[in-house]
Structures are given as structure tokens and as C-alpha cells.
Amino acid sequence: MAISTISRLFYLGTIGGSVYLLIELAWRGYTHWTMGVVGGICFILLGSIHKWAPFGKSLLAQATAGTLFVTLIELLAGVILNIWLHLAIWDYSNEPFNLYGQICVPYMLLWFPLSFTAIYLYAWLNHMLFRSARPRFRF
């Protein structure tokens, strides 16, 4: 029996979100459950870039686009979670080149290696867990 696309995305998003929670715990020493949701959404979007991006299978181009998407999602999540809902999950106000304390250039630069890794991991998990085509990347 084939697994539905919704189920596949749920499983991959759960894995990606869980990994992101662990990364935050290791980096900051704490996290918030909403970061698992945001991390899962980012993981799914990063893993899907190759389906619609005009640059095809170039992993470097995908990671660059992914960095921009993750930064945009971080801004949207920050506005909703930190500014509107006052959850105070993160604050980059003391970081250089920040926007509303929700995104900043130093952390944006960290999204590149994480995007690169997430795109690669997503493709291999999709292949190993759901028998999708074996991933092939160009740099």
C-alpha cells in the first residue's frame, strides 16, 4: 500500500522539526515547541525546492535559495510568535544588521550550511523511507 503525500510530508516534517529542536538545544541550551513546527515546515520547503526552482539539481543554488526562504520564514514566524503573541522565543536586537530583532545577517549566514544539509538529508530520507528516486545532485 502506497503512503499518501500528506503522510509522507508529515513524517518528513516531524523528522526535520525534531532535528531542528535538537540543533537549537545544542546551540542555545533551550528551545520552544513552536520551533519544531517552524523547523518542520522549513525542512519540507527545503526538500521541495528542486521541484519548482529554475536552477534544477544544483545543490549550491538550492541551498542559497533555501537560505533566503528560511530567513523569510524566520521573519514571518518572529513577527507572529515574538511580536504579536509576545512569546519572546528569540531576539536578535543586539545582533548586527537585524530587522525588528527577528532576523539578522549573522544567523542568516548560518542558514546556508543548515539548508545545504537539510536539502541533502531530505532527499536521502525520502529515498530510504519511501523508495523515491535515488537523489543526484550537482554542485
mmCIF file with all atom_site columns, N, CA and C in Angstrom, residues 85-139:
data_model
loop_
_atom_site.group_PDB
_atom_site.id
_atom_site.type_symbol
_atom_site.label_atom_id
_atom_site.label_alt_id
_atom_site.label_comp_id
_atom_site.label_asym_id
_atom_site.label_entity_id
_atom_site.label_seq_id
_atom_site.pdbx_PDB_ins_code
_atom_site.Cartn_x
_atom_site.Cartn_y
_atom_site.Cartn_z
_atom_site.occupancy
_atom_site.B_iso_or_equiv
_atom_site.pdbx_formal_charge
_atom_site.auth_seq_id
_atom_site.auth_comp_id
_atom_site.auth_asym_id
_atom_site.auth_atom_id
_atom_site.pdbx_PDB_model_num
ATOM 1   N N  . LEU A 1 85  ? 2.329  37.659 19.428 1.00 0.00 ? 85  LEU A N  1
ATOM 2   C CA . LEU A 1 85  ? 1.926  36.812 20.561 1.00 0.00 ? 85  LEU A CA 1
ATOM 3   C C  . LEU A 1 85  ? 2.791  37.011 21.806 1.00 0.00 ? 85  LEU A C  1
ATOM 4   N N  . HIS A 1 86  ? 3.841  37.811 21.697 1.00 0.00 ? 86  HIS A N  1
ATOM 5   C CA . HIS A 1 86  ? 4.721  38.135 22.831 1.00 0.00 ? 86  HIS A CA 1
ATOM 6   C C  . HIS A 1 86  ? 5.314  36.901 23.509 1.00 0.00 ? 86  HIS A C  1
ATOM 7   N N  . LEU A 1 87  ? 5.697  35.892 22.725 1.00 0.00 ? 87  LEU A N  1
ATOM 8   C CA . LEU A 1 87  ? 6.276  34.678 23.300 1.00 0.00 ? 87  LEU A CA 1
ATOM 9   C C  . LEU A 1 87  ? 7.768  34.815 23.622 1.00 0.00 ? 87  LEU A C  1
ATOM 10  N N  . ALA A 1 88  ? 8.427  35.796 23.055 1.00 0.00 ? 88  ALA A N  1
ATOM 11  C CA . ALA A 1 88  ? 9.844  36.077 23.344 1.00 0.00 ? 88  ALA A CA 1
ATOM 12  C C  . ALA A 1 88  ? 10.717 34.834 23.189 1.00 0.00 ? 88  ALA A C  1
ATOM 13  N N  . ILE A 1 89  ? 10.588 34.153 22.045 1.00 0.00 ? 89  ILE A N  1
ATOM 14  C CA . ILE A 1 89  ? 11.361 32.930 21.799 1.00 0.00 ? 89  ILE A CA 1
ATOM 15  C C  . ILE A 1 89  ? 12.793 33.275 21.428 1.00 0.00 ? 89  ILE A C  1
ATOM 16  N N  . TRP A 1 90  ? 12.995 34.316 20.623 1.00 0.00 ? 90  TRP A N  1
ATOM 17  C CA . TRP A 1 90  ? 14.334 34.794 20.303 1.00 0.00 ? 90  TRP A CA 1
ATOM 18  C C  . TRP A 1 90  ? 14.279 36.303 20.095 1.00 0.00 ? 90  TRP A C  1
ATOM 19  N N  . ASP A 1 91  ? 15.447 36.922 20.202 1.00 0.00 ? 91  ASP A N  1
ATOM 20  C CA . ASP A 1 91  ? 15.559 38.359 20.000 1.00 0.00 ? 91  ASP A CA 1
ATOM 21  C C  . ASP A 1 91  ? 16.961 38.666 19.490 1.00 0.00 ? 91  ASP A C  1
ATOM 22  N N  . TYR A 1 92  ? 17.041 39.097 18.249 1.00 0.00 ? 92  TYR A N  1
ATOM 23  C CA . TYR A 1 92  ? 18.322 39.432 17.633 1.00 0.00 ? 92  TYR A CA 1
ATOM 24  C C  . TYR A 1 92  ? 18.598 40.937 17.687 1.00 0.00 ? 92  TYR A C  1
ATOM 25  N N  . SER A 1 93  ? 17.929 41.652 18.556 1.00 0.00 ? 93  SER A N  1
ATOM 26  C CA . SER A 1 93  ? 18.083 43.106 18.616 1.00 0.00 ? 93  SER A CA 1
ATOM 27  C C  . SER A 1 93  ? 19.523 43.541 18.852 1.00 0.00 ? 93  SER A C  1
ATOM 28  N N  . ASN A 1 94  ? 20.306 42.746 19.540 1.00 0.00 ? 94  ASN A N  1
ATOM 29  C CA . ASN A 1 94  ? 21.704 43.097 19.817 1.00 0.00 ? 94  ASN A CA 1
ATOM 30  C C  . ASN A 1 94  ? 22.663 42.596 18.751 1.00 0.00 ? 94  ASN A C  1
ATOM 31  N N  . GLU A 1 95  ? 22.148 41.916 17.740 1.00 0.00 ? 95  GLU A N  1
ATOM 32  C CA . GLU A 1 95  ? 22.987 41.406 16.652 1.00 0.00 ? 95  GLU A CA 1
ATOM 33  C C  . GLU A 1 95  ? 23.104 42.463 15.555 1.00 0.00 ? 95  GLU A C  1
ATOM 34  N N  . PRO A 1 96  ? 24.224 42.477 14.846 1.00 0.00 ? 96  PRO A N  1
ATOM 35  C CA . PRO A 1 96  ? 24.362 43.458 13.761 1.00 0.00 ? 96  PRO A CA 1
ATOM 36  C C  . PRO A 1 96  ? 23.409 43.153 12.599 1.00 0.00 ? 96  PRO A C  1
ATOM 37  N N  . PHE A 1 97  ? 23.010 44.210 11.939 1.00 0.00 ? 97  PHE A N  1
ATOM 38  C CA . PHE A 1 97  ? 22.172 44.112 10.738 1.00 0.00 ? 97  PHE A CA 1
ATOM 39  C C  . PHE A 1 97  ? 20.908 43.285 10.988 1.00 0.00 ? 97  PHE A C  1
ATOM 40  N N  . ASN A 1 98  ? 20.168 43.642 12.061 1.00 0.00 ? 98  ASN A N  1
ATOM 41  C CA . ASN A 1 98  ? 18.935 42.920 12.357 1.00 0.00 ? 98  ASN A CA 1
ATOM 42  C C  . ASN A 1 98  ? 17.732 43.709 11.855 1.00 0.00 ? 98  ASN A C  1
ATOM 43  N N  . LEU A 1 99  ? 16.639 43.003 11.652 1.00 0.00 ? 99  LEU A N  1
ATOM 44  C CA . LEU A 1 99  ? 15.380 43.618 11.254 1.00 0.00 ? 99  LEU A CA 1
ATOM 45  C C  . LEU A 1 99  ? 14.347 43.282 12.318 1.00 0.00 ? 99  LEU A C  1
ATOM 46  N N  . TYR A 1 100 ? 13.910 44.289 13.062 1.00 0.00 ? 100 TYR A N  1
ATOM 47  C CA . TYR A 1 100 ? 12.924 44.137 14.141 1.00 0.00 ? 100 TYR A CA 1
ATOM 48  C C  . TYR A 1 100 ? 13.371 43.142 15.212 1.00 0.00 ? 100 TYR A C  1
ATOM 49  N N  . GLY A 1 101 ? 14.636 42.794 15.242 1.00 0.00 ? 101 GLY A N  1
ATOM 50  C CA . GLY A 1 101 ? 15.129 41.812 16.204 1.00 0.00 ? 101 GLY A CA 1
ATOM 51  C C  . GLY A 1 101 ? 14.738 40.382 15.866 1.00 0.00 ? 101 GLY A C  1
ATOM 52  N N  . GLN A 1 102 ? 14.153 40.174 14.670 1.00 0.00 ? 102 GLN A N  1
ATOM 53  C CA . GLN A 1 102 ? 13.642 38.851 14.301 1.00 0.00 ? 102 GLN A CA 1
ATOM 54  C C  . GLN A 1 102 ? 14.555 38.100 13.340 1.00 0.00 ? 102 GLN A C  1
ATOM 55  N N  . ILE A 1 103 ? 15.268 38.813 12.498 1.00 0.00 ? 103 ILE A N  1
ATOM 56  C CA . ILE A 1 103 ? 16.263 38.200 11.616 1.00 0.00 ? 103 ILE A CA 1
ATOM 57  C C  . ILE A 1 103 ? 17.509 39.073 11.654 1.00 0.00 ? 103 ILE A C  1
ATOM 58  N N  . CYS A 1 104 ? 18.639 38.484 11.332 1.00 0.00 ? 104 CYS A N  1
ATOM 59  C CA . CYS A 1 104 ? 19.883 39.242 11.266 1.00 0.00 ? 104 CYS A CA 1
ATOM 60  C C  . CYS A 1 104 ? 20.851 38.509 10.339 1.00 0.00 ? 104 CYS A C  1
ATOM 61  N N  . VAL A 1 105 ? 21.816 39.249 9.834  1.00 0.00 ? 105 VAL A N  1
ATOM 62  C CA . VAL A 1 105 ? 22.762 38.684 8.876  1.00 0.00 ? 105 VAL A CA 1
ATOM 63  C C  . VAL A 1 105 ? 23.596 37.547 9.468  1.00 0.00 ? 105 VAL A C  1
ATOM 64  N N  . PRO A 1 106 ? 24.145 37.662 10.697 1.00 0.00 ? 106 PRO A N  1
ATOM 65  C CA . PRO A 1 106 ? 24.946 36.533 11.205 1.00 0.00 ? 106 PRO A CA 1
ATOM 66  C C  . PRO A 1 106 ? 24.181 35.201 11.235 1.00 0.00 ? 106 PRO A C  1
ATOM 67  N N  . TYR A 1 107 ? 22.931 35.225 11.660 1.00 0.00 ? 107 TYR A N  1
ATOM 68  C CA . TYR A 1 107 ? 22.163 33.979 11.689 1.00 0.00 ? 107 TYR A CA 1
ATOM 69  C C  . TYR A 1 107 ? 21.707 33.573 10.294 1.00 0.00 ? 107 TYR A C  1
ATOM 70  N N  . MET A 1 108 ? 21.484 34.554 9.442  1.00 0.00 ? 108 MET A N  1
ATOM 71  C CA . MET A 1 108 ? 21.148 34.230 8.054  1.00 0.00 ? 108 MET A CA 1
ATOM 72  C C  . MET A 1 108 ? 22.281 33.426 7.425  1.00 0.00 ? 108 MET A C  1
ATOM 73  N N  . LEU A 1 109 ? 23.514 33.791 7.722  1.00 0.00 ? 109 LEU A N  1
ATOM 74  C CA . LEU A 1 109 ? 24.660 33.064 7.176  1.00 0.00 ? 109 LEU A CA 1
ATOM 75  C C  . LEU A 1 109 ? 24.720 31.626 7.692  1.00 0.00 ? 109 LEU A C  1
ATOM 76  N N  . LEU A 1 110 ? 24.213 31.395 8.901  1.00 0.00 ? 110 LEU A N  1
ATOM 77  C CA . LEU A 1 110 ? 24.166 30.025 9.430  1.00 0.00 ? 110 LEU A CA 1
ATOM 78  C C  . LEU A 1 110 ? 23.124 29.169 8.720  1.00 0.00 ? 110 LEU A C  1
ATOM 79  N N  . TRP A 1 111 ? 22.115 29.814 8.137  1.00 0.00 ? 111 TRP A N  1
ATOM 80  C CA . TRP A 1 111 ? 21.079 29.040 7.440  1.00 0.00 ? 111 TRP A CA 1
ATOM 81  C C  . TRP A 1 111 ? 21.623 28.361 6.190  1.00 0.00 ? 111 TRP A C  1
ATOM 82  N N  . PHE A 1 112 ? 22.704 28.893 5.613  1.00 0.00 ? 112 PHE A N  1
ATOM 83  C CA . PHE A 1 112 ? 23.230 28.272 4.397  1.00 0.00 ? 112 PHE A CA 1
ATOM 84  C C  . PHE A 1 112 ? 23.717 26.848 4.647  1.00 0.00 ? 112 PHE A C  1
ATOM 85  N N  . PRO A 1 113 ? 24.646 26.597 5.589  1.00 0.00 ? 113 PRO A N  1
ATOM 86  C CA . PRO A 1 113 ? 25.061 25.204 5.793  1.00 0.00 ? 113 PRO A CA 1
ATOM 87  C C  . PRO A 1 113 ? 23.918 24.317 6.299  1.00 0.00 ? 113 PRO A C  1
ATOM 88  N N  . LEU A 1 114 ? 23.004 24.889 7.079  1.00 0.00 ? 114 LEU A N  1
ATOM 89  C CA . LEU A 1 114 ? 21.851 24.098 7.525  1.00 0.00 ? 114 LEU A CA 1
ATOM 90  C C  . LEU A 1 114 ? 20.928 23.779 6.361  1.00 0.00 ? 114 LEU A C  1
ATOM 91  N N  . SER A 1 115 ? 20.721 24.723 5.454  1.00 0.00 ? 115 SER A N  1
ATOM 92  C CA . SER A 1 115 ? 19.884 24.471 4.271  1.00 0.00 ? 115 SER A CA 1
ATOM 93  C C  . SER A 1 115 ? 20.523 23.408 3.383  1.00 0.00 ? 115 SER A C  1
ATOM 94  N N  . PHE A 1 116 ? 21.804 23.545 3.160  1.00 0.00 ? 116 PHE A N  1
ATOM 95  C CA . PHE A 1 116 ? 22.566 22.584 2.360  1.00 0.00 ? 116 PHE A CA 1
ATOM 96  C C  . PHE A 1 116 ? 22.374 21.173 2.919  1.00 0.00 ? 116 PHE A C  1
ATOM 97  N N  . THR A 1 117 ? 22.568 21.043 4.218  1.00 0.00 ? 117 THR A N  1
ATOM 98  C CA . THR A 1 117 ? 22.444 19.747 4.891  1.00 0.00 ? 117 THR A CA 1
ATOM 99  C C  . THR A 1 117 ? 21.006 19.235 4.859  1.00 0.00 ? 117 THR A C  1
ATOM 100 N N  . ALA A 1 118 ? 20.053 20.131 5.091  1.00 0.00 ? 118 ALA A N  1
ATOM 101 C CA . ALA A 1 118 ? 18.639 19.723 5.122  1.00 0.00 ? 118 ALA A CA 1
ATOM 102 C C  . ALA A 1 118 ? 18.170 19.239 3.752  1.00 0.00 ? 118 ALA A C  1
ATOM 103 N N  . ILE A 1 119 ? 18.569 19.909 2.695  1.00 0.00 ? 119 ILE A N  1
ATOM 104 C CA . ILE A 1 119 ? 18.181 19.504 1.343  1.00 0.00 ? 119 ILE A CA 1
ATOM 105 C C  . ILE A 1 119 ? 18.713 18.106 1.046  1.00 0.00 ? 119 ILE A C  1
ATOM 106 N N  . TYR A 1 120 ? 19.952 17.894 1.382  1.00 0.00 ? 120 TYR A N  1
ATOM 107 C CA . TYR A 1 120 ? 20.597 16.593 1.164  1.00 0.00 ? 120 TYR A CA 1
ATOM 108 C C  . TYR A 1 120 ? 19.920 15.504 2.013  1.00 0.00 ? 120 TYR A C  1
ATOM 109 N N  . LEU A 1 121 ? 19.704 15.800 3.304  1.00 0.00 ? 121 LEU A N  1
ATOM 110 C CA . LEU A 1 121 ? 19.079 14.835 4.211  1.00 0.00 ? 121 LEU A CA 1
ATOM 111 C C  . LEU A 1 121 ? 17.652 14.503 3.781  1.00 0.00 ? 121 LEU A C  1
ATOM 112 N N  . TYR A 1 122 ? 16.892 15.498 3.402  1.00 0.00 ? 122 TYR A N  1
ATOM 113 C CA . TYR A 1 122 ? 15.510 15.289 2.957  1.00 0.00 ? 122 TYR A CA 1
ATOM 114 C C  . TYR A 1 122 ? 15.471 14.327 1.774  1.00 0.00 ? 122 TYR A C  1
ATOM 115 N N  . ALA A 1 123 ? 16.335 14.570 0.797  1.00 0.00 ? 123 ALA A N  1
ATOM 116 C CA . ALA A 1 123 ? 16.348 13.732 -0.401 1.00 0.00 ? 123 ALA A CA 1
ATOM 117 C C  . ALA A 1 123 ? 16.677 12.281 -0.047 1.00 0.00 ? 123 ALA A C  1
ATOM 118 N N  . TRP A 1 124 ? 17.666 12.083 0.818  1.00 0.00 ? 124 TRP A N  1
ATOM 119 C CA . TRP A 1 124 ? 18.043 10.719 1.186  1.00 0.00 ? 124 TRP A CA 1
ATOM 120 C C  . TRP A 1 124 ? 16.999 10.043 2.064  1.00 0.00 ? 124 TRP A C  1
ATOM 121 N N  . LEU A 1 125 ? 16.402 10.768 2.992  1.00 0.00 ? 125 LEU A N  1
ATOM 122 C CA . LEU A 1 125 ? 15.326 10.192 3.801  1.00 0.00 ? 125 LEU A CA 1
ATOM 123 C C  . LEU A 1 125 ? 14.145 9.803  2.920  1.00 0.00 ? 125 LEU A C  1
ATOM 124 N N  . ASN A 1 126 ? 13.803 10.656 1.984  1.00 0.00 ? 126 ASN A N  1
ATOM 125 C CA . ASN A 1 126 ? 12.711 10.374 1.059  1.00 0.00 ? 126 ASN A CA 1
ATOM 126 C C  . ASN A 1 126 ? 13.017 9.106  0.256  1.00 0.00 ? 126 ASN A C  1
ATOM 127 N N  . HIS A 1 127 ? 14.252 8.964  -0.150 1.00 0.00 ? 127 HIS A N  1
ATOM 128 C CA . HIS A 1 127 ? 14.673 7.774  -0.900 1.00 0.00 ? 127 HIS A CA 1
ATOM 129 C C  . HIS A 1 127 ? 14.640 6.523  -0.017 1.00 0.00 ? 127 HIS A C  1
ATOM 130 N N  . MET A 1 128 ? 15.217 6.611  1.154  1.00 0.00 ? 128 MET A N  1
ATOM 131 C CA . MET A 1 128 ? 15.334 5.428  2.027  1.00 0.00 ? 128 MET A CA 1
ATOM 132 C C  . MET A 1 128 ? 14.007 5.021  2.661  1.00 0.00 ? 128 MET A C  1
ATOM 133 N N  . LEU A 1 129 ? 13.208 5.982  3.070  1.00 0.00 ? 129 LEU A N  1
ATOM 134 C CA . LEU A 1 129 ? 11.957 5.658  3.758  1.00 0.00 ? 129 LEU A CA 1
ATOM 135 C C  . LEU A 1 129 ? 10.793 5.381  2.816  1.00 0.00 ? 129 LEU A C  1
ATOM 136 N N  . PHE A 1 130 ? 10.785 6.055  1.667  1.00 0.00 ? 130 PHE A N  1
ATOM 137 C CA . PHE A 1 130 ? 9.611  5.985  0.794  1.00 0.00 ? 130 PHE A CA 1
ATOM 138 C C  . PHE A 1 130 ? 9.930  5.517  -0.620 1.00 0.00 ? 130 PHE A C  1
ATOM 139 N N  . ARG A 1 131 ? 11.142 5.023  -0.800 1.00 0.00 ? 131 ARG A N  1
ATOM 140 C CA . ARG A 1 131 ? 11.576 4.462  -2.088 1.00 0.00 ? 131 ARG A CA 1
ATOM 141 C C  . ARG A 1 131 ? 11.433 5.424  -3.255 1.00 0.00 ? 131 ARG A C  1
ATOM 142 N N  . SER A 1 132 ? 11.647 6.695  -2.999 1.00 0.00 ? 132 SER A N  1
ATOM 143 C CA . SER A 1 132 ? 11.652 7.659  -4.098 1.00 0.00 ? 132 SER A CA 1
ATOM 144 C C  . SER A 1 132 ? 12.947 7.469  -4.895 1.00 0.00 ? 132 SER A C  1
ATOM 145 N N  . ALA A 1 133 ? 13.058 8.184  -5.981 1.00 0.00 ? 133 ALA A N  1
ATOM 146 C CA . ALA A 1 133 ? 14.253 8.064  -6.813 1.00 0.00 ? 133 ALA A CA 1
ATOM 147 C C  . ALA A 1 133 ? 15.507 8.409  -6.007 1.00 0.00 ? 133 ALA A C  1
ATOM 148 N N  . ARG A 1 134 ? 16.586 7.718  -6.328 1.00 0.00 ? 134 ARG A N  1
ATOM 149 C CA . ARG A 1 134 ? 17.860 7.995  -5.651 1.00 0.00 ? 134 ARG A CA 1
ATOM 150 C C  . ARG A 1 134 ? 18.280 9.438  -5.961 1.00 0.00 ? 134 ARG A C  1
ATOM 151 N N  . PRO A 1 135 ? 18.619 10.202 -4.914 1.00 0.00 ? 135 PRO A N  1
ATOM 152 C CA . PRO A 1 135 ? 18.987 11.602 -5.169 1.00 0.00 ? 135 PRO A CA 1
ATOM 153 C C  . PRO A 1 135 ? 20.288 11.742 -5.942 1.00 0.00 ? 135 PRO A C  1
ATOM 154 N N  . ARG A 1 136 ? 20.309 12.687 -6.835 1.00 0.00 ? 136 ARG A N  1
ATOM 155 C CA . ARG A 1 136 ? 21.508 13.032 -7.594 1.00 0.00 ? 136 ARG A CA 1
ATOM 156 C C  . ARG A 1 136 ? 21.609 14.543 -7.614 1.00 0.00 ? 136 ARG A C  1
ATOM 157 N N  . PHE A 1 137 ? 22.733 15.035 -7.144 1.00 0.00 ? 137 PHE A N  1
ATOM 158 C CA . PHE A 1 137 ? 22.928 16.475 -7.048 1.00 0.00 ? 137 PHE A CA 1
ATOM 159 C C  . PHE A 1 137 ? 24.115 16.919 -7.874 1.00 0.00 ? 137 PHE A C  1
ATOM 160 N N  . ARG A 1 138 ? 24.051 18.141 -8.343 1.00 0.00 ? 138 ARG A N  1
ATOM 161 C CA . ARG A 1 138 ? 25.201 18.839 -8.917 1.00 0.00 ? 138 ARG A CA 1
ATOM 162 C C  . ARG A 1 138 ? 25.586 19.922 -7.925 1.00 0.00 ? 138 ARG A C  1
ATOM 163 N N  . PHE A 1 139 ? 26.817 20.321 -7.948 1.00 0.00 ? 139 PHE A N  1
ATOM 164 C CA . PHE A 1 139 ? 27.240 21.423 -7.096 1.00 0.00 ? 139 PHE A CA 1
ATOM 165 C C  . PHE A 1 139 ? 27.355 22.640 -7.948 1.00 0.00 ? 139 PHE A C  1
#
